[in-house]
Amino acid sequence: MGKTEMGKEHMADYVDVNGRKIRIRTPEVSEIDENGYFRRQSNAFTGHLGSKEHPVEKGRYILFWSTGCAWSNRAVIVIDLLGLSEAVKTEAVDWTDRPEDLGWEFVHSPGHINPETGAQFLSELYYNTDGDYKGRTTVPALVDYRTKTVVNNDFQMLTVLLETEFSPLHHPEAPDLYPVRQKDKIDRLNSWLYQNVNDAIYRACFARSVEAYYEGYHTFFDSLSVLNTCLEKQRFLLGDYITDSDIRLFTTLARLDINYSRHLGPCPGLSDYPNLWDYARDLYQVPAFRRHTHFQEFAARQDSDRRGQNFRFHPYYDMVVPGTDFPELWSVPAAREKLSSDPPHRFMIK
Ligand SMILES: N[C@@H](CCC(=O)N[C@@H](CS)C(=O)NCC(=O)O)C(=O)O
C-alpha cells in the first residue's frame, strides 16, 4: 500500500515494462501538510559505510545521481575531488520517456539496463531493498551491486561518509574536505544550510499555500544575504579552504537563476549577491565542480512541464537561457584569492 494523501492509503499500481513489473511513482502529495507546507520525506536508507555489513571496498558500490539534482550532485563532486572515481562507480539517471510516471530510468546504460544491477528503473532497487517502501524513489542512491540493494540515500550523510570512511581509498593527495578540528563547525553549518538554503528553496517551490511559499522564499533569500555578508571578508565558508559545506552551498547556487527561479516566479538573481556570485565562480574554476555542473540540464524544461508549473512562454527561459553560454559566464575569474592567507591553494591537503 502507498500513501497518496495524508492519512489516505491506496494500493500501489504497476505497469509491465519489458516483462518487468514496475511500480508507478509515488507523488509528493504525501509530503504536503494540512497548511500547504512541503515537508520532505525522511531518508529511508542510512546504512553506515565502513561497517561490517557495508565494508569500504573498491568496486562494490555505485552511486546513482541526476545532473539536475542538487542533493546528488554534491556526492559526485566529492567522489571526483577525492579521487574515488575508480573505487565508486557513478551513473546519471534520467526521467523515463514512458507515458506512465515511473521515475528515474537508467537511460545512459546500454539498452537502459544498468549492467551492475540488471535493473532498468531505480525504483526496482528501492523495492528490492524494502518491498514495503512508501516514499519517492530518489537520488542520490548508493547501491551495493553485489546485493542489488540501496545502502544509503541519505544526502545529508553521504558526502561525509565518502570523506571519512572511504579515506583508505582516497587519492594520496586528496583534499581534506572534513578536517577533524572543524568537524563540529561543519556539522552545525551543514544543518543551517539545509534548513535555510538547500531545503528552503524547495519549500518555496513546492508550497501549496501563500504562507508556506513566503516562509520558504524569505528564509532562502534572507539567508543568501547573510551568506553574502559572511563572504565579504573570507574566501570560503570556513576560511581559506573549501570544505564539505561549500559543496552543499554551491550545488544550490548553481541552479538558482536557471532552474529554481522558474518555479519561484519573480525573485532576485545570484548576481544580486555580489560576494556569493564571485564565490560561486571561484568554486566553478575547480575542475571537479565544473565537470559535474551541467547548466544545460538545469535549463531543461521537462521538470517543470512534468509538474505543470511552467510559464507558457517566458522570454527569459525560452530565449535568454537557451541563448546564454552559462559555462562561459561562470568562467569569468572571481579574484577572491586576496581574501585568503594561502592564495594559491583552495584545498587543505591531509
Ligand atoms: N533523499 C531525499 C532527497 C532527494 C530528492 O528529493 N531527490 C530528487 C531529485 S532532486 C528525486 O530523486 N526525486 C525523484 C522523485 O521525486 O520521484 C528524499 O528522498 O527526499
Tab-separated table of C-alpha atoms and ligand atoms in Angstrom:
chain	number	residue	atom	x	y	z
A	1	MET	CA	0.000	0.000	0.000
A	2	GLY	CA	1.224	3.510	-0.758
A	3	LYS	CA	0.204	6.808	0.786
A	4	THR	CA	-1.080	9.352	-1.705
A	5	GLU	CA	-2.570	11.927	0.611
A	6	MET	CA	-2.043	12.477	4.282
A	7	GLY	CA	-3.877	9.724	6.055
A	8	LYS	CA	-5.181	8.014	2.908
A	9	GLU	CA	-3.807	4.670	1.779
A	10	HIS	CA	-4.082	3.201	-1.686
A	11	MET	CA	-2.928	0.081	-3.470
A	12	ALA	CA	0.287	0.550	-5.446
A	13	ASP	CA	-0.183	0.465	-9.246
A	14	TYR	CA	2.174	-1.331	-11.590
A	15	VAL	CA	2.890	-1.433	-15.310
A	16	ASP	CA	4.654	-4.045	-17.340
A	17	VAL	CA	7.866	-2.819	-18.995
A	18	ASN	CA	9.794	-5.449	-20.982
A	19	GLY	CA	8.443	-8.163	-18.700
A	20	ARG	CA	9.321	-6.171	-15.570
A	21	LYS	CA	6.669	-5.248	-13.042
A	22	ILE	CA	7.379	-1.565	-12.419
A	23	ARG	CA	5.614	0.419	-9.734
A	24	ILE	CA	4.072	3.798	-10.600
A	25	ARG	CA	5.864	6.658	-8.872
A	26	THR	CA	4.603	7.869	-5.504
A	27	PRO	CA	3.648	11.542	-5.883
A	28	GLU	CA	4.793	14.250	-3.451
A	29	VAL	CA	1.270	14.905	-2.137
A	30	SER	CA	2.069	12.905	0.979
A	31	GLU	CA	4.780	15.484	1.704
A	32	ILE	CA	2.344	18.438	1.777
A	33	ASP	CA	0.908	19.100	5.220
A	34	GLU	CA	-2.547	20.438	6.053
A	35	ASN	CA	-1.280	24.051	5.843
A	36	GLY	CA	0.287	23.620	2.407
A	37	TYR	CA	3.879	23.312	3.617
A	38	PHE	CA	6.259	20.923	1.882
A	39	ARG	CA	7.762	18.563	4.472
A	40	ARG	CA	10.411	16.476	2.797
A	41	GLN	CA	10.225	12.732	3.307
A	42	SER	CA	12.923	11.354	5.559
A	43	ASN	CA	15.824	9.368	4.141
A	44	ALA	CA	14.900	5.720	4.390
A	45	PHE	CA	18.295	4.094	3.891
A	46	THR	CA	21.054	5.205	6.177
A	47	GLY	CA	23.416	2.213	6.058
A	48	HIS	CA	26.756	3.100	7.569
A	49	LEU	CA	29.508	2.611	5.047
A	50	GLY	CA	32.575	1.306	6.765
A	51	SER	CA	30.535	-1.013	8.990
A	52	LYS	CA	30.845	-4.822	8.903
A	53	GLU	CA	27.659	-5.022	6.862
A	54	HIS	CA	28.760	-2.383	4.348
A	55	PRO	CA	32.558	-2.516	4.229
A	56	VAL	CA	34.504	0.043	2.283
A	57	GLU	CA	35.683	-1.870	-0.765
A	58	LYS	CA	36.745	-0.891	-4.232
A	59	GLY	CA	34.264	-1.909	-6.933
A	60	ARG	CA	31.318	-2.704	-4.709
A	61	TYR	CA	29.150	0.406	-4.786
A	62	ILE	CA	27.547	2.514	-7.460
A	63	LEU	CA	26.118	5.967	-6.935
A	64	PHE	CA	23.057	6.885	-8.972
A	65	TRP	CA	22.599	10.590	-9.443
A	66	SER	CA	20.879	13.083	-11.697
A	67	THR	CA	22.568	16.067	-13.316
A	68	GLY	CA	19.643	18.301	-12.315
A	69	CYS	CA	19.545	17.222	-8.660
A	70	ALA	CA	21.472	19.396	-6.210
A	71	TRP	CA	21.413	16.696	-3.487
A	72	SER	CA	23.069	14.058	-5.619
A	73	ASN	CA	25.348	16.477	-7.467
A	74	ARG	CA	27.188	17.017	-4.170
A	75	ALA	CA	28.232	13.392	-3.913
A	76	VAL	CA	29.559	13.228	-7.477
A	77	ILE	CA	31.711	16.319	-6.930
A	78	VAL	CA	33.080	14.796	-3.718
A	79	ILE	CA	33.874	11.462	-5.421
A	80	ASP	CA	35.810	13.314	-8.110
A	81	LEU	CA	37.661	15.611	-5.674
A	82	LEU	CA	38.750	12.694	-3.502
A	83	GLY	CA	39.947	10.586	-6.422
A	84	LEU	CA	37.321	7.911	-5.699
A	85	SER	CA	36.029	7.616	-9.260
A	86	GLU	CA	37.724	4.249	-9.801
A	87	ALA	CA	36.550	2.838	-6.483
A	88	VAL	CA	32.938	4.026	-6.529
A	89	LYS	CA	31.110	3.968	-9.850
A	90	THR	CA	28.702	6.731	-10.700
A	91	GLU	CA	25.866	6.720	-13.190
A	92	ALA	CA	23.493	9.515	-14.097
A	93	VAL	CA	19.826	8.593	-14.328
A	94	ASP	CA	17.113	10.468	-16.152
A	95	TRP	CA	13.370	10.715	-16.142
A	96	THR	CA	11.742	7.977	-18.165
A	97	ASP	CA	10.222	8.866	-21.532
A	98	ARG	CA	7.394	6.451	-20.960
A	99	PRO	CA	3.892	7.895	-20.656
A	100	GLU	CA	3.424	6.488	-17.144
A	101	ASP	CA	5.206	8.251	-14.295
A	102	LEU	CA	7.867	5.671	-13.409
A	103	GLY	CA	10.570	7.944	-12.044
A	104	TRP	CA	14.269	7.511	-12.733
A	105	GLU	CA	15.366	5.180	-15.507
A	106	PHE	CA	18.899	4.038	-16.382
A	107	VAL	CA	18.739	5.738	-19.758
A	108	HIS	CA	22.515	6.005	-20.072
A	109	SER	CA	23.101	2.256	-19.700
A	110	PRO	CA	23.200	0.067	-22.810
A	111	GLY	CA	19.588	-0.879	-23.588
A	112	HIS	CA	18.607	1.078	-20.439
A	113	ILE	CA	19.711	-1.833	-18.245
A	114	ASN	CA	22.288	-0.941	-15.635
A	115	PRO	CA	24.961	-3.646	-16.028
A	116	GLU	CA	25.933	-3.757	-12.346
A	117	THR	CA	22.440	-4.485	-11.069
A	118	GLY	CA	20.382	-5.650	-14.064
A	119	ALA	CA	17.737	-3.042	-13.227
A	120	GLN	CA	16.089	-0.656	-15.677
A	121	PHE	CA	14.486	1.682	-13.138
A	122	LEU	CA	15.868	2.986	-9.866
A	123	SER	CA	12.626	2.005	-8.160
A	124	GLU	CA	13.385	-1.679	-8.777
A	125	LEU	CA	16.387	-1.361	-6.481
A	126	TYR	CA	14.414	0.500	-3.819
A	127	TYR	CA	11.690	-2.161	-3.715
A	128	ASN	CA	14.318	-4.876	-3.825
A	129	THR	CA	15.701	-3.364	-0.627
A	130	ASP	CA	12.324	-2.862	1.034
A	131	GLY	CA	9.248	-4.217	-0.709
A	132	ASP	CA	7.123	-2.062	1.556
A	133	TYR	CA	8.924	1.226	0.827
A	134	LYS	CA	6.344	4.028	0.708
A	135	GLY	CA	8.201	7.133	-0.426
A	136	ARG	CA	9.533	8.555	-3.661
A	137	THR	CA	12.467	6.608	-5.056
A	138	THR	CA	15.127	9.264	-5.149
A	139	VAL	CA	18.711	10.092	-5.998
A	140	PRO	CA	21.285	10.117	-4.567
A	141	ALA	CA	21.201	6.372	-4.014
A	142	LEU	CA	24.328	4.416	-3.211
A	143	VAL	CA	23.743	0.820	-4.218
A	144	ASP	CA	25.716	-2.281	-3.289
A	145	TYR	CA	25.730	-4.096	-6.565
A	146	ARG	CA	26.509	-7.444	-5.054
A	147	THR	CA	23.236	-7.441	-3.147
A	148	LYS	CA	21.420	-5.061	-5.567
A	149	THR	CA	20.127	-3.089	-2.626
A	150	VAL	CA	20.205	0.592	-1.701
A	151	VAL	CA	22.645	1.047	1.151
A	152	ASN	CA	22.327	4.767	1.595
A	153	ASN	CA	20.101	7.513	0.174
A	154	ASP	CA	20.870	9.929	2.976
A	155	PHE	CA	22.031	13.023	1.101
A	156	GLN	CA	22.957	14.666	4.412
A	157	MET	CA	25.422	11.971	5.451
A	158	LEU	CA	26.588	10.577	2.144
A	159	THR	CA	29.327	13.089	1.386
A	160	VAL	CA	30.640	12.880	4.938
A	161	LEU	CA	30.840	9.075	4.699
A	162	LEU	CA	32.780	9.404	1.458
A	163	GLU	CA	35.095	11.939	3.103
A	164	THR	CA	35.740	9.891	6.238
A	165	GLU	CA	35.037	6.156	5.926
A	166	PHE	CA	36.341	5.930	2.371
A	167	SER	CA	39.668	7.567	3.263
A	168	PRO	CA	41.685	4.345	2.673
A	169	LEU	CA	40.640	4.602	-0.979
A	170	HIS	CA	41.252	8.354	-1.385
A	171	HIS	CA	43.909	9.630	-3.762
A	172	PRO	CA	47.167	10.249	-1.788
A	173	GLU	CA	46.856	13.990	-2.423
A	174	ALA	CA	43.127	14.207	-1.883
A	175	PRO	CA	41.899	17.361	-0.165
A	176	ASP	CA	40.645	17.216	3.385
A	177	LEU	CA	37.022	18.333	2.973
A	178	TYR	CA	36.034	17.433	6.523
A	179	PRO	CA	39.011	18.255	8.774
A	180	VAL	CA	38.671	16.717	12.231
A	181	ARG	CA	39.303	20.009	14.004
A	182	GLN	CA	36.480	21.688	12.049
A	183	LYS	CA	34.039	18.793	12.252
A	184	ASP	CA	31.625	20.405	14.724
A	185	LYS	CA	31.615	23.689	12.841
A	186	ILE	CA	30.954	21.919	9.535
A	187	ASP	CA	28.136	19.835	11.055
A	188	ARG	CA	26.482	22.937	12.510
A	189	LEU	CA	26.884	24.892	9.292
A	190	ASN	CA	25.534	21.999	7.217
A	191	SER	CA	22.370	21.807	9.374
A	192	TRP	CA	21.912	25.547	8.982
A	193	LEU	CA	22.458	25.341	5.235
A	194	TYR	CA	19.945	22.526	4.923
A	195	GLN	CA	17.201	24.331	6.810
A	196	ASN	CA	17.814	27.829	5.480
A	197	VAL	CA	19.146	27.353	1.971
A	198	ASN	CA	19.180	23.854	0.420
A	199	ASP	CA	15.693	22.817	1.563
A	200	ALA	CA	14.204	26.321	1.927
A	201	ILE	CA	14.184	26.813	-1.831
A	202	TYR	CA	12.239	23.568	-2.270
A	203	ARG	CA	9.792	24.598	0.479
A	204	ALA	CA	9.042	27.681	-1.623
A	205	CYS	CA	8.939	25.834	-4.957
A	206	PHE	CA	6.661	23.041	-3.699
A	207	ALA	CA	4.480	25.247	-1.427
A	208	ARG	CA	0.739	24.809	-1.681
A	209	SER	CA	-0.261	27.892	0.327
A	210	VAL	CA	0.760	31.552	0.271
A	211	GLU	CA	2.016	31.313	3.829
A	212	ALA	CA	4.170	28.275	3.018
A	213	TYR	CA	5.536	29.933	-0.122
A	214	TYR	CA	6.660	33.043	1.749
A	215	GLU	CA	8.169	31.005	4.565
A	216	GLY	CA	10.466	29.194	2.109
A	217	TYR	CA	11.058	32.265	-0.038
A	218	HIS	CA	12.046	34.656	2.758
A	219	THR	CA	14.082	32.069	4.615
A	220	PHE	CA	16.055	31.377	1.439
A	221	PHE	CA	16.714	34.943	0.306
A	222	ASP	CA	17.361	36.286	3.824
A	223	SER	CA	19.949	33.534	4.205
A	224	LEU	CA	21.623	34.459	0.926
A	225	SER	CA	22.038	37.978	2.346
A	226	VAL	CA	23.627	36.575	5.498
A	227	LEU	CA	25.999	34.441	3.431
A	228	ASN	CA	26.810	37.345	1.139
A	229	THR	CA	27.942	39.367	4.156
A	230	CYS	CA	29.905	36.459	5.595
A	231	LEU	CA	31.773	36.009	2.307
A	232	GLU	CA	32.833	39.623	2.134
A	233	LYS	CA	35.960	39.001	4.191
A	234	GLN	CA	36.687	35.319	3.690
A	235	ARG	CA	37.239	33.270	0.584
A	236	PHE	CA	35.177	30.199	1.566
A	237	LEU	CA	32.544	29.465	4.189
A	238	LEU	CA	35.028	28.335	6.813
A	239	GLY	CA	38.004	30.438	5.786
A	240	ASP	CA	40.827	29.758	3.362
A	241	TYR	CA	39.894	26.275	2.184
A	242	ILE	CA	36.967	24.528	0.540
A	243	THR	CA	35.107	22.138	2.843
A	244	ASP	CA	32.062	19.874	2.566
A	245	SER	CA	29.824	22.878	3.359
A	246	ASP	CA	30.962	24.815	0.287
A	247	ILE	CA	29.980	21.928	-1.968
A	248	ARG	CA	26.487	21.916	-0.437
A	249	LEU	CA	26.050	25.626	-0.979
A	250	PHE	CA	27.486	25.555	-4.499
A	251	THR	CA	25.040	22.999	-5.918
A	252	THR	CA	22.084	25.105	-4.763
A	253	LEU	CA	23.537	28.403	-6.042
A	254	ALA	CA	24.301	26.906	-9.461
A	255	ARG	CA	20.590	26.176	-10.001
A	256	LEU	CA	19.086	29.448	-8.792
A	257	ASP	CA	18.950	31.545	-11.958
A	258	ILE	CA	18.323	28.773	-14.447
A	259	ASN	CA	16.014	26.381	-12.701
A	260	TYR	CA	14.685	27.307	-9.261
A	261	SER	CA	13.632	30.792	-10.322
A	262	ARG	CA	11.366	29.220	-12.943
A	263	HIS	CA	9.327	27.642	-10.142
A	264	LEU	CA	9.567	30.603	-7.780
A	265	GLY	CA	8.366	33.435	-10.007
A	266	PRO	CA	9.803	36.951	-9.598
A	267	CYS	CA	12.878	36.808	-7.376
A	268	PRO	CA	16.429	38.142	-7.038
A	269	GLY	CA	19.222	36.527	-9.051
A	270	LEU	CA	22.614	35.280	-7.899
A	271	SER	CA	24.416	38.408	-9.108
A	272	ASP	CA	22.257	40.472	-6.721
A	273	TYR	CA	24.552	38.974	-4.070
A	274	PRO	CA	27.948	40.035	-5.475
A	275	ASN	CA	30.127	38.149	-2.978
A	276	LEU	CA	28.126	34.969	-3.434
A	277	TRP	CA	28.276	35.312	-7.205
A	278	ASP	CA	32.080	35.737	-7.115
A	279	TYR	CA	32.380	32.890	-4.600
A	280	ALA	CA	30.318	30.550	-6.806
A	281	ARG	CA	32.565	31.331	-9.796
A	282	ASP	CA	35.675	30.795	-7.680
A	283	LEU	CA	34.402	27.265	-6.935
A	284	TYR	CA	33.478	26.729	-10.574
A	285	GLN	CA	37.163	27.147	-11.531
A	286	VAL	CA	37.854	23.807	-9.824
A	287	PRO	CA	37.647	21.060	-12.498
A	288	ALA	CA	35.631	18.659	-10.301
A	289	PHE	CA	32.952	21.328	-9.800
A	290	ARG	CA	32.947	22.360	-13.447
A	291	ARG	CA	32.882	18.812	-14.810
A	292	HIS	CA	29.731	17.916	-12.897
A	293	THR	CA	27.782	21.155	-13.278
A	294	HIS	CA	25.559	20.703	-16.303
A	295	PHE	CA	23.914	24.075	-16.805
A	296	GLN	CA	22.133	22.980	-19.974
A	297	GLU	CA	20.415	20.232	-17.985
A	298	PHE	CA	19.258	22.645	-15.270
A	299	ALA	CA	17.675	24.661	-18.029
A	300	ALA	CA	15.755	21.675	-19.427
A	301	ARG	CA	12.014	22.056	-19.352
A	302	GLN	CA	10.789	18.556	-18.522
A	303	ASP	CA	10.957	19.005	-14.796
A	304	SER	CA	8.582	21.946	-14.676
A	305	ASP	CA	6.443	20.608	-17.518
A	306	ARG	CA	6.021	17.395	-15.588
A	307	ARG	CA	4.759	19.241	-12.584
A	308	GLY	CA	2.614	21.558	-14.687
A	309	GLN	CA	4.334	24.569	-13.178
A	310	ASN	CA	5.952	26.184	-16.182
A	311	PHE	CA	5.053	29.549	-17.593
A	312	ARG	CA	3.546	29.133	-21.082
A	313	PHE	CA	6.157	31.363	-22.659
A	314	HIS	CA	8.683	33.441	-20.821
A	315	PRO	CA	11.389	35.259	-22.780
A	316	TYR	CA	13.978	34.591	-20.114
A	317	TYR	CA	13.529	30.808	-20.074
A	318	ASP	CA	12.615	30.427	-23.739
A	319	MET	CA	15.233	32.707	-25.295
A	320	VAL	CA	17.741	34.110	-22.810
A	321	VAL	CA	18.579	30.843	-21.044
A	322	PRO	CA	18.995	28.749	-24.220
A	323	GLY	CA	20.966	31.616	-25.824
A	324	THR	CA	23.377	32.107	-22.918
A	325	ASP	CA	26.674	30.321	-22.579
A	326	PHE	CA	26.485	29.653	-18.834
A	327	PRO	CA	29.836	27.811	-18.632
A	328	GLU	CA	31.484	30.887	-20.181
A	329	LEU	CA	29.623	33.290	-17.902
A	330	TRP	CA	30.645	31.276	-14.849
A	331	SER	CA	34.259	31.047	-16.040
A	332	VAL	CA	34.902	34.779	-15.593
A	333	PRO	CA	37.630	34.902	-12.901
A	334	ALA	CA	36.417	35.918	-9.474
A	335	ALA	CA	39.641	37.343	-7.990
A	336	ARG	CA	38.874	36.205	-4.447
A	337	GLU	CA	42.401	34.899	-3.747
A	338	LYS	CA	43.208	38.159	-1.946
A	339	LEU	CA	40.830	37.166	0.852
A	340	SER	CA	42.937	34.093	1.677
A	341	SER	CA	46.131	33.747	3.703
A	342	ASP	CA	47.083	30.937	1.282
A	343	PRO	CA	46.060	32.443	-2.075
A	344	PRO	CA	47.390	29.752	-4.464
A	345	HIS	CA	45.541	26.913	-2.732
A	346	ARG	CA	41.827	26.272	-2.481
A	347	PHE	CA	42.205	22.992	-0.591
A	348	MET	CA	43.816	21.765	2.560
A	349	ILE	CA	45.706	18.558	1.796
A	350	LYS	CA	45.753	15.977	4.604
B	1	LIG	N1	16.757	11.781	-0.428
B	1	LIG	C1	15.832	12.878	-0.346
B	1	LIG	C2	16.073	13.993	-1.324
B	1	LIG	C3	16.483	13.605	-2.672
B	1	LIG	C4	15.496	14.041	-3.728
B	1	LIG	O1	14.432	14.612	-3.463
B	1	LIG	N2	15.876	13.762	-4.968
B	1	LIG	C5	15.010	14.067	-6.082
B	1	LIG	C6	15.800	14.759	-7.171
B	1	LIG	S1	16.455	16.309	-6.628
B	1	LIG	C7	14.480	12.785	-6.659
B	1	LIG	O2	15.212	11.825	-6.817
B	1	LIG	N3	13.200	12.761	-6.998
B	1	LIG	C8	12.572	11.606	-7.563
B	1	LIG	C9	11.087	11.638	-7.392
B	1	LIG	O3	10.567	12.632	-6.894
B	1	LIG	O4	10.448	10.654	-7.745
B	1	LIG	C10	14.446	12.350	-0.443
B	1	LIG	O5	14.319	11.135	-0.504
B	1	LIG	O6	13.510	13.160	-0.411
